[in-house]
Amino acid sequence: MPKNSQALSQSLMQTSSQSNDPYFLFRDDLEGRLKKLQTNFDNWEVLLRNENTETSAAFKKAHSDLQKKVNTAKKMANELTRSVNHVKQNRKMFPHISENELASRQGFIKDSKESIARIQAALRSPATQGKLDSDRKAVLGGSGGGSKVKAVSIQGSSTRAYVNNGKEYQQEVLASQDRDMEEIDIALDGIKDAGEDIYNELDSQNKLLEELNEDVKSTQSAMDKVNANLQKLLATKDGCQLGVVIAMGIVCLISVILMVTSLLSI
């Protein structure tokens, strides 16, 4: 299997026969990852409900692993999307892929993205963030923490409490920074995917424009020939030849209309 998403995209787009089509291999791989992702998500939900998320090492690991697996699955789904779009835009290059098969691939990708989006939404939901904040406050002692510190004897214990609170505050800040970095990483991945989609779309449009340019040149060449013949025929007064001139004029008009229609359809 390709070692990175770029290799995946290239191999998917270069295939030209059913026998060497890697789509099914990557589809099965993504299906397996999605099943594992759902299992991880179920375990994460149990830990979220039953553990203190601020102190539970099991939850922190599950939370970090889940985010990484969501990102990996999302990247794979995006690569499959690009490969299917490539097939749609270049149907003549993939005669072995029927319209029903293409629709099936689109349906699989749609369902996969919905599953990933559902889990990602749960990770970012207000309920999840509320639980994380609540557990963090519980560890720090909530609003009563300050009064407890004040009630401690000044003979050294207040200093220890102050130091402990300082360490806890630092841990809170570091945990918050870690979450922010994870969110930034997810956002950057989204920007990267959007940029690649835009690049692929522009590349596809450039190809269409090149094809249209070739059609225009071909039509222009044909019209030049017709005009040359018209010039010869107009020099005569034969009625039959005049009819041919009119017919050829109509052909020219139809050619111009078809060319304009092609331009407007882009």
PDB file of C-alpha atoms in Angstrom:
ATOM      1  CA  MET A   1       0.000   0.000   0.000  1.00  0.00           C
ATOM      2  CA  PRO A   2       1.191   3.581  -0.561  1.00  0.00           C
ATOM      3  CA  LYS A   3       2.915   5.066   2.480  1.00  0.00           C
ATOM      4  CA  ASN A   4       1.257   8.479   2.273  1.00  0.00           C
ATOM      5  CA  SER A   5      -1.864  10.192   1.012  1.00  0.00           C
ATOM      6  CA  GLN A   6      -0.114  11.646  -2.040  1.00  0.00           C
ATOM      7  CA  ALA A   7       0.915   8.164  -3.211  1.00  0.00           C
ATOM      8  CA  LEU A   8      -2.641   6.988  -2.565  1.00  0.00           C
ATOM      9  CA  SER A   9      -4.085   9.767  -4.716  1.00  0.00           C
ATOM     10  CA  GLN A  10      -1.603   9.171  -7.536  1.00  0.00           C
ATOM     11  CA  SER A  11      -2.179   5.424  -7.666  1.00  0.00           C
ATOM     12  CA  LEU A  12      -5.960   5.877  -7.628  1.00  0.00           C
ATOM     13  CA  MET A  13      -5.834   8.385 -10.462  1.00  0.00           C
ATOM     14  CA  GLN A  14      -3.419   6.461 -12.670  1.00  0.00           C
ATOM     15  CA  THR A  15      -5.352   3.198 -12.785  1.00  0.00           C
ATOM     16  CA  SER A  16      -7.075   2.355 -16.056  1.00  0.00           C
ATOM     17  CA  SER A  17      -8.471  -1.154 -15.563  1.00  0.00           C
ATOM     18  CA  GLN A  18     -10.510  -3.119 -13.042  1.00  0.00           C
ATOM     19  CA  SER A  19      -7.657  -5.536 -12.341  1.00  0.00           C
ATOM     20  CA  ASN A  20      -5.273  -2.886 -11.015  1.00  0.00           C
ATOM     21  CA  ASP A  21      -7.831  -0.502  -9.506  1.00  0.00           C
ATOM     22  CA  PRO A  22      -6.567   0.166  -5.940  1.00  0.00           C
ATOM     23  CA  TYR A  23      -9.824   1.780  -4.836  1.00  0.00           C
ATOM     24  CA  PHE A  24     -11.156  -1.417  -3.290  1.00  0.00           C
ATOM     25  CA  LEU A  25      -7.989  -1.946  -1.270  1.00  0.00           C
ATOM     26  CA  PHE A  26      -8.176   1.556   0.181  1.00  0.00           C
ATOM     27  CA  ARG A  27     -11.924   1.290   0.696  1.00  0.00           C
ATOM     28  CA  ASP A  28     -11.439  -1.863   2.781  1.00  0.00           C
ATOM     29  CA  ASP A  29      -8.642  -0.165   4.717  1.00  0.00           C
ATOM     30  CA  LEU A  30     -10.839   2.849   5.483  1.00  0.00           C
ATOM     31  CA  GLU A  31     -13.743   0.583   6.475  1.00  0.00           C
ATOM     32  CA  GLY A  32     -11.485  -1.171   8.968  1.00  0.00           C
ATOM     33  CA  ARG A  33     -10.248   2.113  10.358  1.00  0.00           C
ATOM     34  CA  LEU A  34     -13.800   3.403  10.761  1.00  0.00           C
ATOM     35  CA  LYS A  35     -14.818   0.299  12.729  1.00  0.00           C
ATOM     36  CA  LYS A  36     -11.844   0.743  15.062  1.00  0.00           C
ATOM     37  CA  LEU A  37     -12.620   4.451  15.282  1.00  0.00           C
ATOM     38  CA  GLN A  38     -16.172   3.682  16.418  1.00  0.00           C
ATOM     39  CA  THR A  39     -14.840   1.293  19.079  1.00  0.00           C
ATOM     40  CA  ASN A  40     -12.390   3.933  20.299  1.00  0.00           C
ATOM     41  CA  PHE A  41     -15.183   6.505  20.352  1.00  0.00           C
ATOM     42  CA  ASP A  42     -17.436   4.231  22.457  1.00  0.00           C
ATOM     43  CA  ASN A  43     -14.595   3.734  24.952  1.00  0.00           C
ATOM     44  CA  TRP A  44     -13.914   7.493  24.980  1.00  0.00           C
ATOM     45  CA  GLU A  45     -17.575   8.213  25.779  1.00  0.00           C
ATOM     46  CA  VAL A  46     -17.512   5.801  28.754  1.00  0.00           C
ATOM     47  CA  LEU A  47     -14.372   7.418  30.124  1.00  0.00           C
ATOM     48  CA  LEU A  48     -15.791  10.908  29.570  1.00  0.00           C
ATOM     49  CA  ARG A  49     -18.878  10.066  31.617  1.00  0.00           C
ATOM     50  CA  ASN A  50     -17.248   8.081  34.417  1.00  0.00           C
ATOM     51  CA  GLU A  51     -13.750   9.502  34.873  1.00  0.00           C
ATOM     52  CA  ASN A  52     -12.322  12.808  35.973  1.00  0.00           C
ATOM     53  CA  THR A  53     -10.920  13.892  32.627  1.00  0.00           C
ATOM     54  CA  GLU A  54      -8.310  16.115  34.253  1.00  0.00           C
ATOM     55  CA  THR A  55      -6.646  13.356  36.272  1.00  0.00           C
ATOM     56  CA  SER A  56      -7.471  10.200  34.301  1.00  0.00           C
ATOM     57  CA  ALA A  57      -4.477   9.053  32.248  1.00  0.00           C
ATOM     58  CA  ALA A  58      -6.739   6.567  30.443  1.00  0.00           C
ATOM     59  CA  PHE A  59      -9.067   9.332  29.274  1.00  0.00           C
ATOM     60  CA  LYS A  60      -6.253  11.625  28.175  1.00  0.00           C
ATOM     61  CA  LYS A  61      -4.715   8.848  26.091  1.00  0.00           C
ATOM     62  CA  ALA A  62      -8.109   7.869  24.637  1.00  0.00           C
ATOM     63  CA  HIS A  63      -8.854  11.514  23.834  1.00  0.00           C
ATOM     64  CA  SER A  64      -5.521  12.081  22.084  1.00  0.00           C
ATOM     65  CA  ASP A  65      -5.674   8.771  20.169  1.00  0.00           C
ATOM     66  CA  LEU A  66      -9.238   9.453  19.051  1.00  0.00           C
ATOM     67  CA  GLN A  67      -8.329  12.873  17.639  1.00  0.00           C
ATOM     68  CA  LYS A  68      -5.372  11.419  15.731  1.00  0.00           C
ATOM     69  CA  LYS A  69      -7.461   8.589  14.284  1.00  0.00           C
ATOM     70  CA  VAL A  70     -10.206  11.013  13.271  1.00  0.00           C
ATOM     71  CA  ASN A  71      -7.644  13.108  11.392  1.00  0.00           C
ATOM     72  CA  THR A  72      -6.181  10.041   9.653  1.00  0.00           C
ATOM     73  CA  ALA A  73      -9.603   8.759   8.590  1.00  0.00           C
ATOM     74  CA  LYS A  74     -10.581  12.233   7.388  1.00  0.00           C
ATOM     75  CA  LYS A  75      -7.464  12.479   5.218  1.00  0.00           C
ATOM     76  CA  MET A  76      -8.137   9.050   3.674  1.00  0.00           C
ATOM     77  CA  ALA A  77     -11.749   9.984   2.934  1.00  0.00           C
ATOM     78  CA  ASN A  78     -10.601  13.221   1.298  1.00  0.00           C
ATOM     79  CA  GLU A  79      -8.112  11.335  -0.879  1.00  0.00           C
ATOM     80  CA  LEU A  80     -10.838   8.937  -2.001  1.00  0.00           C
ATOM     81  CA  THR A  81     -13.044  11.949  -2.764  1.00  0.00           C
ATOM     82  CA  ARG A  82     -10.358  13.430  -5.011  1.00  0.00           C
ATOM     83  CA  SER A  83      -9.909  10.118  -6.820  1.00  0.00           C
ATOM     84  CA  VAL A  84     -13.659   9.816  -7.476  1.00  0.00           C
ATOM     85  CA  ASN A  85     -13.815  13.413  -8.703  1.00  0.00           C
ATOM     86  CA  HIS A  86     -10.941  12.636 -11.056  1.00  0.00           C
ATOM     87  CA  VAL A  87     -12.900   9.706 -12.468  1.00  0.00           C
ATOM     88  CA  LYS A  88     -16.007  11.884 -12.895  1.00  0.00           C
ATOM     89  CA  GLN A  89     -14.047  14.539 -14.779  1.00  0.00           C
ATOM     90  CA  ASN A  90     -12.231  12.043 -17.035  1.00  0.00           C
ATOM     91  CA  ARG A  91     -14.802   9.343 -17.783  1.00  0.00           C
ATOM     92  CA  LYS A  92     -13.116   8.256 -21.024  1.00  0.00           C
ATOM     93  CA  MET A  93      -9.978   7.308 -19.094  1.00  0.00           C
ATOM     94  CA  PHE A  94     -11.891   4.855 -16.874  1.00  0.00           C
ATOM     95  CA  PRO A  95     -14.207   2.751 -19.068  1.00  0.00           C
ATOM     96  CA  HIS A  96     -14.060  -0.111 -16.533  1.00  0.00           C
ATOM     97  CA  ILE A  97     -15.884   2.016 -13.924  1.00  0.00           C
ATOM     98  CA  SER A  98     -19.627   2.022 -14.628  1.00  0.00           C
ATOM     99  CA  GLU A  99     -21.993   4.773 -13.558  1.00  0.00           C
ATOM    100  CA  ASN A 100     -23.466   2.459 -10.901  1.00  0.00           C
ATOM    101  CA  GLU A 101     -19.998   1.697  -9.539  1.00  0.00           C
ATOM    102  CA  LEU A 102     -19.159   5.399  -9.489  1.00  0.00           C
ATOM    103  CA  ALA A 103     -22.377   6.149  -7.595  1.00  0.00           C
ATOM    104  CA  SER A 104     -21.539   3.352  -5.139  1.00  0.00           C
ATOM    105  CA  ARG A 105     -18.130   4.888  -4.464  1.00  0.00           C
ATOM    106  CA  GLN A 106     -19.659   8.306  -3.917  1.00  0.00           C
ATOM    107  CA  GLY A 107     -22.170   6.807  -1.485  1.00  0.00           C
ATOM    108  CA  PHE A 108     -19.454   5.042   0.493  1.00  0.00           C
ATOM    109  CA  ILE A 109     -17.416   8.230   0.784  1.00  0.00           C
ATOM    110  CA  LYS A 110     -20.490  10.236   1.849  1.00  0.00           C
ATOM    111  CA  ASP A 111     -21.354   7.722   4.596  1.00  0.00           C
ATOM    112  CA  SER A 112     -17.732   7.600   5.764  1.00  0.00           C
ATOM    113  CA  LYS A 113     -17.467  11.376   6.021  1.00  0.00           C
ATOM    114  CA  GLU A 114     -20.732  11.541   7.961  1.00  0.00           C
ATOM    115  CA  SER A 115     -19.432   8.979  10.475  1.00  0.00           C
ATOM    116  CA  ILE A 116     -16.182  10.906  10.903  1.00  0.00           C
ATOM    117  CA  ALA A 117     -18.012  14.245  11.227  1.00  0.00           C
ATOM    118  CA  ARG A 118     -20.311  12.823  13.919  1.00  0.00           C
ATOM    119  CA  ILE A 119     -17.360  11.735  16.073  1.00  0.00           C
ATOM    120  CA  GLN A 120     -15.498  14.978  15.452  1.00  0.00           C
ATOM    121  CA  ALA A 121     -18.590  16.956  16.460  1.00  0.00           C
ATOM    122  CA  ALA A 122     -18.779  15.004  19.734  1.00  0.00           C
ATOM    123  CA  LEU A 123     -15.146  15.811  20.480  1.00  0.00           C
ATOM    124  CA  ARG A 124     -15.823  19.532  20.005  1.00  0.00           C
ATOM    125  CA  SER A 125     -19.322  19.703  21.466  1.00  0.00           C
ATOM    126  CA  PRO A 126     -20.250  22.156  24.256  1.00  0.00           C
ATOM    127  CA  ALA A 127     -21.199  19.168  26.444  1.00  0.00           C
ATOM    128  CA  THR A 128     -17.708  17.692  26.108  1.00  0.00           C
ATOM    129  CA  GLN A 129     -16.032  21.025  26.751  1.00  0.00           C
ATOM    130  CA  GLY A 130     -18.302  21.574  29.755  1.00  0.00           C
ATOM    131  CA  LYS A 131     -17.284  18.222  31.261  1.00  0.00           C
ATOM    132  CA  LEU A 132     -13.589  18.990  30.710  1.00  0.00           C
ATOM    133  CA  ASP A 133     -13.955  22.404  32.356  1.00  0.00           C
ATOM    134  CA  SER A 134     -15.963  20.994  35.256  1.00  0.00           C
ATOM    135  CA  ASP A 135     -13.394  18.280  35.989  1.00  0.00           C
ATOM    136  CA  ARG A 136     -10.571  20.803  35.803  1.00  0.00           C
ATOM    137  CA  LYS A 137     -12.294  23.083  38.305  1.00  0.00           C
ATOM    138  CA  ALA A 138     -12.932  20.137  40.605  1.00  0.00           C
ATOM    139  CA  VAL A 139      -9.236  19.324  40.655  1.00  0.00           C
ATOM    140  CA  LEU A 140      -8.316  22.924  41.368  1.00  0.00           C
ATOM    141  CA  GLY A 141     -10.786  23.040  44.262  1.00  0.00           C
ATOM    142  CA  GLY A 142     -13.438  25.185  42.546  1.00  0.00           C
ATOM    143  CA  SER A 143     -14.410  28.474  44.074  1.00  0.00           C
ATOM    144  CA  GLY A 144     -13.776  27.179  47.593  1.00  0.00           C
ATOM    145  CA  GLY A 145     -10.112  26.555  46.978  1.00  0.00           C
ATOM    146  CA  GLY A 146      -9.103  30.075  47.900  1.00  0.00           C
ATOM    147  CA  SER A 147     -10.902  30.078  51.248  1.00  0.00           C
ATOM    148  CA  LYS A 148      -9.284  26.786  52.230  1.00  0.00           C
ATOM    149  CA  VAL A 149      -5.872  28.190  51.558  1.00  0.00           C
ATOM    150  CA  LYS A 150      -6.632  31.225  53.682  1.00  0.00           C
ATOM    151  CA  ALA A 151      -7.737  29.028  56.579  1.00  0.00           C
ATOM    152  CA  VAL A 152      -4.409  27.172  56.699  1.00  0.00           C
ATOM    153  CA  SER A 153      -1.887  28.194  59.295  1.00  0.00           C
ATOM    154  CA  ILE A 154       0.696  30.715  58.148  1.00  0.00           C
ATOM    155  CA  GLN A 155       3.432  28.469  59.568  1.00  0.00           C
ATOM    156  CA  GLY A 156       4.565  26.994  56.240  1.00  0.00           C
ATOM    157  CA  SER A 157       1.424  25.146  55.121  1.00  0.00           C
ATOM    158  CA  SER A 158       0.045  28.206  53.297  1.00  0.00           C
ATOM    159  CA  THR A 159       3.225  28.369  51.262  1.00  0.00           C
ATOM    160  CA  ARG A 160       2.883  24.713  50.263  1.00  0.00           C
ATOM    161  CA  ALA A 161      -0.746  25.268  49.292  1.00  0.00           C
ATOM    162  CA  TYR A 162       0.233  28.267  47.197  1.00  0.00           C
ATOM    163  CA  VAL A 163       2.941  26.246  45.426  1.00  0.00           C
ATOM    164  CA  ASN A 164       0.538  23.361  44.813  1.00  0.00           C
ATOM    165  CA  ASN A 165      -2.059  25.713  43.383  1.00  0.00           C
ATOM    166  CA  GLY A 166       0.602  27.231  41.167  1.00  0.00           C
ATOM    167  CA  LYS A 167       1.581  23.812  39.825  1.00  0.00           C
ATOM    168  CA  GLU A 168      -2.042  22.904  39.199  1.00  0.00           C
ATOM    169  CA  TYR A 169      -2.569  26.189  37.393  1.00  0.00           C
ATOM    170  CA  GLN A 170       0.477  25.506  35.207  1.00  0.00           C
ATOM    171  CA  GLN A 171      -0.860  22.046  34.417  1.00  0.00           C
ATOM    172  CA  GLU A 172      -4.200  23.585  33.471  1.00  0.00           C
ATOM    173  CA  VAL A 173      -2.511  26.093  31.188  1.00  0.00           C
ATOM    174  CA  LEU A 174      -0.401  23.380  29.522  1.00  0.00           C
ATOM    175  CA  ALA A 175      -3.447  21.147  29.024  1.00  0.00           C
ATOM    176  CA  SER A 176      -5.357  24.064  27.525  1.00  0.00           C
ATOM    177  CA  GLN A 177      -2.439  24.834  25.200  1.00  0.00           C
ATOM    178  CA  ASP A 178      -2.322  21.187  24.112  1.00  0.00           C
ATOM    179  CA  ARG A 179      -6.014  21.284  23.252  1.00  0.00           C
ATOM    180  CA  ASP A 180      -5.557  24.543  21.367  1.00  0.00           C
ATOM    181  CA  MET A 181      -2.670  23.046  19.371  1.00  0.00           C
ATOM    182  CA  GLU A 182      -4.802  20.029  18.494  1.00  0.00           C
ATOM    183  CA  GLU A 183      -7.568  22.328  17.266  1.00  0.00           C
ATOM    184  CA  ILE A 184      -5.052  24.331  15.222  1.00  0.00           C
ATOM    185  CA  ASP A 185      -3.687  21.118  13.725  1.00  0.00           C
ATOM    186  CA  ILE A 186      -7.188  20.047  12.726  1.00  0.00           C
ATOM    187  CA  ALA A 187      -7.884  23.484  11.223  1.00  0.00           C
ATOM    188  CA  LEU A 188      -4.610  23.423   9.253  1.00  0.00           C
ATOM    189  CA  ASP A 189      -5.459  19.991   7.887  1.00  0.00           C
ATOM    190  CA  GLY A 190      -8.810  21.373   6.759  1.00  0.00           C
ATOM    191  CA  ILE A 191      -7.136  24.334   5.054  1.00  0.00           C
ATOM    192  CA  LYS A 192      -4.658  22.011   3.355  1.00  0.00           C
ATOM    193  CA  ASP A 193      -7.448  19.742   2.095  1.00  0.00           C
ATOM    194  CA  ALA A 194      -9.404  22.749   0.823  1.00  0.00           C
ATOM    195  CA  GLY A 195      -6.303  24.065  -0.952  1.00  0.00           C
ATOM    196  CA  GLU A 196      -5.696  20.718  -2.637  1.00  0.00           C
ATOM    197  CA  ASP A 197      -9.342  20.556  -3.728  1.00  0.00           C
ATOM    198  CA  ILE A 198      -9.089  24.053  -5.216  1.00  0.00           C
ATOM    199  CA  TYR A 199      -5.847  23.134  -7.009  1.00  0.00           C
ATOM    200  CA  ASN A 200      -7.413  19.974  -8.461  1.00  0.00           C
ATOM    201  CA  GLU A 201     -10.490  21.901  -9.569  1.00  0.00           C
ATOM    202  CA  LEU A 202      -8.370  24.578 -11.257  1.00  0.00           C
ATOM    203  CA  ASP A 203      -6.298  21.895 -12.959  1.00  0.00           C
ATOM    204  CA  SER A 204      -9.475  20.257 -14.215  1.00  0.00           C
ATOM    205  CA  GLN A 205     -10.801  23.587 -15.500  1.00  0.00           C
ATOM    206  CA  ASN A 206      -7.494  24.254 -17.279  1.00  0.00           C
ATOM    207  CA  LYS A 207      -7.785  20.919 -19.045  1.00  0.00           C
ATOM    208  CA  LEU A 208     -11.323  21.751 -20.142  1.00  0.00           C
ATOM    209  CA  LEU A 209     -10.159  25.126 -21.435  1.00  0.00           C
ATOM    210  CA  GLU A 210      -7.341  23.469 -23.374  1.00  0.00           C
ATOM    211  CA  GLU A 211      -9.811  21.037 -24.936  1.00  0.00           C
ATOM    212  CA  LEU A 212     -12.133  23.911 -25.785  1.00  0.00           C
ATOM    213  CA  ASN A 213      -9.240  25.817 -27.329  1.00  0.00           C
ATOM    214  CA  GLU A 214      -8.461  22.826 -29.549  1.00  0.00           C
ATOM    215  CA  ASP A 215     -12.131  22.644 -30.568  1.00  0.00           C
ATOM    216  CA  VAL A 216     -12.130  26.348 -31.388  1.00  0.00           C
ATOM    217  CA  LYS A 217      -8.990  25.954 -33.529  1.00  0.00           C
ATOM    218  CA  SER A 218     -10.521  22.981 -35.323  1.00  0.00           C
ATOM    219  CA  THR A 219     -13.754  24.902 -35.935  1.00  0.00           C
ATOM    220  CA  GLN A 220     -11.821  27.953 -37.137  1.00  0.00           C
ATOM    221  CA  SER A 221      -9.851  25.808 -39.558  1.00  0.00           C
ATOM    222  CA  ALA A 222     -13.056  24.317 -40.931  1.00  0.00           C
ATOM    223  CA  MET A 223     -14.619  27.761 -41.281  1.00  0.00           C
ATOM    224  CA  ASP A 224     -11.555  29.030 -43.137  1.00  0.00           C
ATOM    225  CA  LYS A 225     -11.928  26.201 -45.626  1.00  0.00           C
ATOM    226  CA  VAL A 226     -15.624  26.923 -45.999  1.00  0.00           C
ATOM    227  CA  ASN A 227     -14.926  30.613 -46.569  1.00  0.00           C
ATOM    228  CA  ALA A 228     -12.353  29.789 -49.199  1.00  0.00           C
ATOM    229  CA  ASN A 229     -14.859  27.588 -50.999  1.00  0.00           C
ATOM    230  CA  LEU A 230     -17.517  30.270 -50.643  1.00  0.00           C
ATOM    231  CA  GLN A 231     -15.241  32.805 -52.293  1.00  0.00           C
ATOM    232  CA  LYS A 232     -14.777  30.463 -55.238  1.00  0.00           C
ATOM    233  CA  LEU A 233     -18.485  29.720 -55.528  1.00  0.00           C
ATOM    234  CA  LEU A 234     -19.516  33.367 -55.269  1.00  0.00           C
ATOM    235  CA  ALA A 235     -17.418  34.063 -58.315  1.00  0.00           C
ATOM    236  CA  THR A 236     -19.830  31.922 -60.380  1.00  0.00           C
ATOM    237  CA  LYS A 237     -23.475  32.540 -61.350  1.00  0.00           C
ATOM    238  CA  ASP A 238     -24.574  28.925 -61.603  1.00  0.00           C
ATOM    239  CA  GLY A 239     -27.886  28.374 -59.712  1.00  0.00           C
ATOM    240  CA  CYS A 240     -26.885  24.954 -58.424  1.00  0.00           C
ATOM    241  CA  GLN A 241     -23.627  26.265 -57.089  1.00  0.00           C
ATOM    242  CA  LEU A 242     -25.479  29.165 -55.487  1.00  0.00           C
ATOM    243  CA  GLY A 243     -27.642  26.647 -53.614  1.00  0.00           C
ATOM    244  CA  VAL A 244     -24.508  24.937 -52.405  1.00  0.00           C
ATOM    245  CA  VAL A 245     -23.239  28.315 -51.202  1.00  0.00           C
ATOM    246  CA  ILE A 246     -26.412  28.861 -49.173  1.00  0.00           C
ATOM    247  CA  ALA A 247     -26.194  25.364 -47.692  1.00  0.00           C
ATOM    248  CA  MET A 248     -22.595  25.886 -46.701  1.00  0.00           C
ATOM    249  CA  GLY A 249     -23.493  29.219 -45.156  1.00  0.00           C
ATOM    250  CA  ILE A 250     -26.067  27.454 -42.994  1.00  0.00           C
ATOM    251  CA  VAL A 251     -23.420  24.916 -41.960  1.00  0.00           C
ATOM    252  CA  CYS A 252     -21.122  27.756 -40.940  1.00  0.00           C
ATOM    253  CA  LEU A 253     -23.893  29.354 -38.902  1.00  0.00           C
ATOM    254  CA  ILE A 254     -24.584  26.075 -37.101  1.00  0.00           C
ATOM    255  CA  SER A 255     -20.872  25.675 -36.363  1.00  0.00           C
ATOM    256  CA  VAL A 256     -20.719  29.143 -34.825  1.00  0.00           C
ATOM    257  CA  ILE A 257     -23.806  28.432 -32.689  1.00  0.00           C
ATOM    258  CA  LEU A 258     -22.310  25.162 -31.429  1.00  0.00           C
ATOM    259  CA  MET A 259     -19.050  26.885 -30.574  1.00  0.00           C
ATOM    260  CA  VAL A 260     -20.821  29.641 -28.629  1.00  0.00           C
ATOM    261  CA  THR A 261     -22.932  27.063 -26.811  1.00  0.00           C
ATOM    262  CA  SER A 262     -19.781  25.208 -25.773  1.00  0.00           C
ATOM    263  CA  LEU A 263     -18.271  28.421 -24.427  1.00  0.00           C
ATOM    264  CA  LEU A 264     -21.383  29.256 -22.412  1.00  0.00           C
ATOM    265  CA  SER A 265     -21.601  25.768 -20.882  1.00  0.00           C
ATOM    266  CA  ILE A 266     -18.202  26.057 -19.171  1.00  0.00           C
TER     267      ILE A 266
END
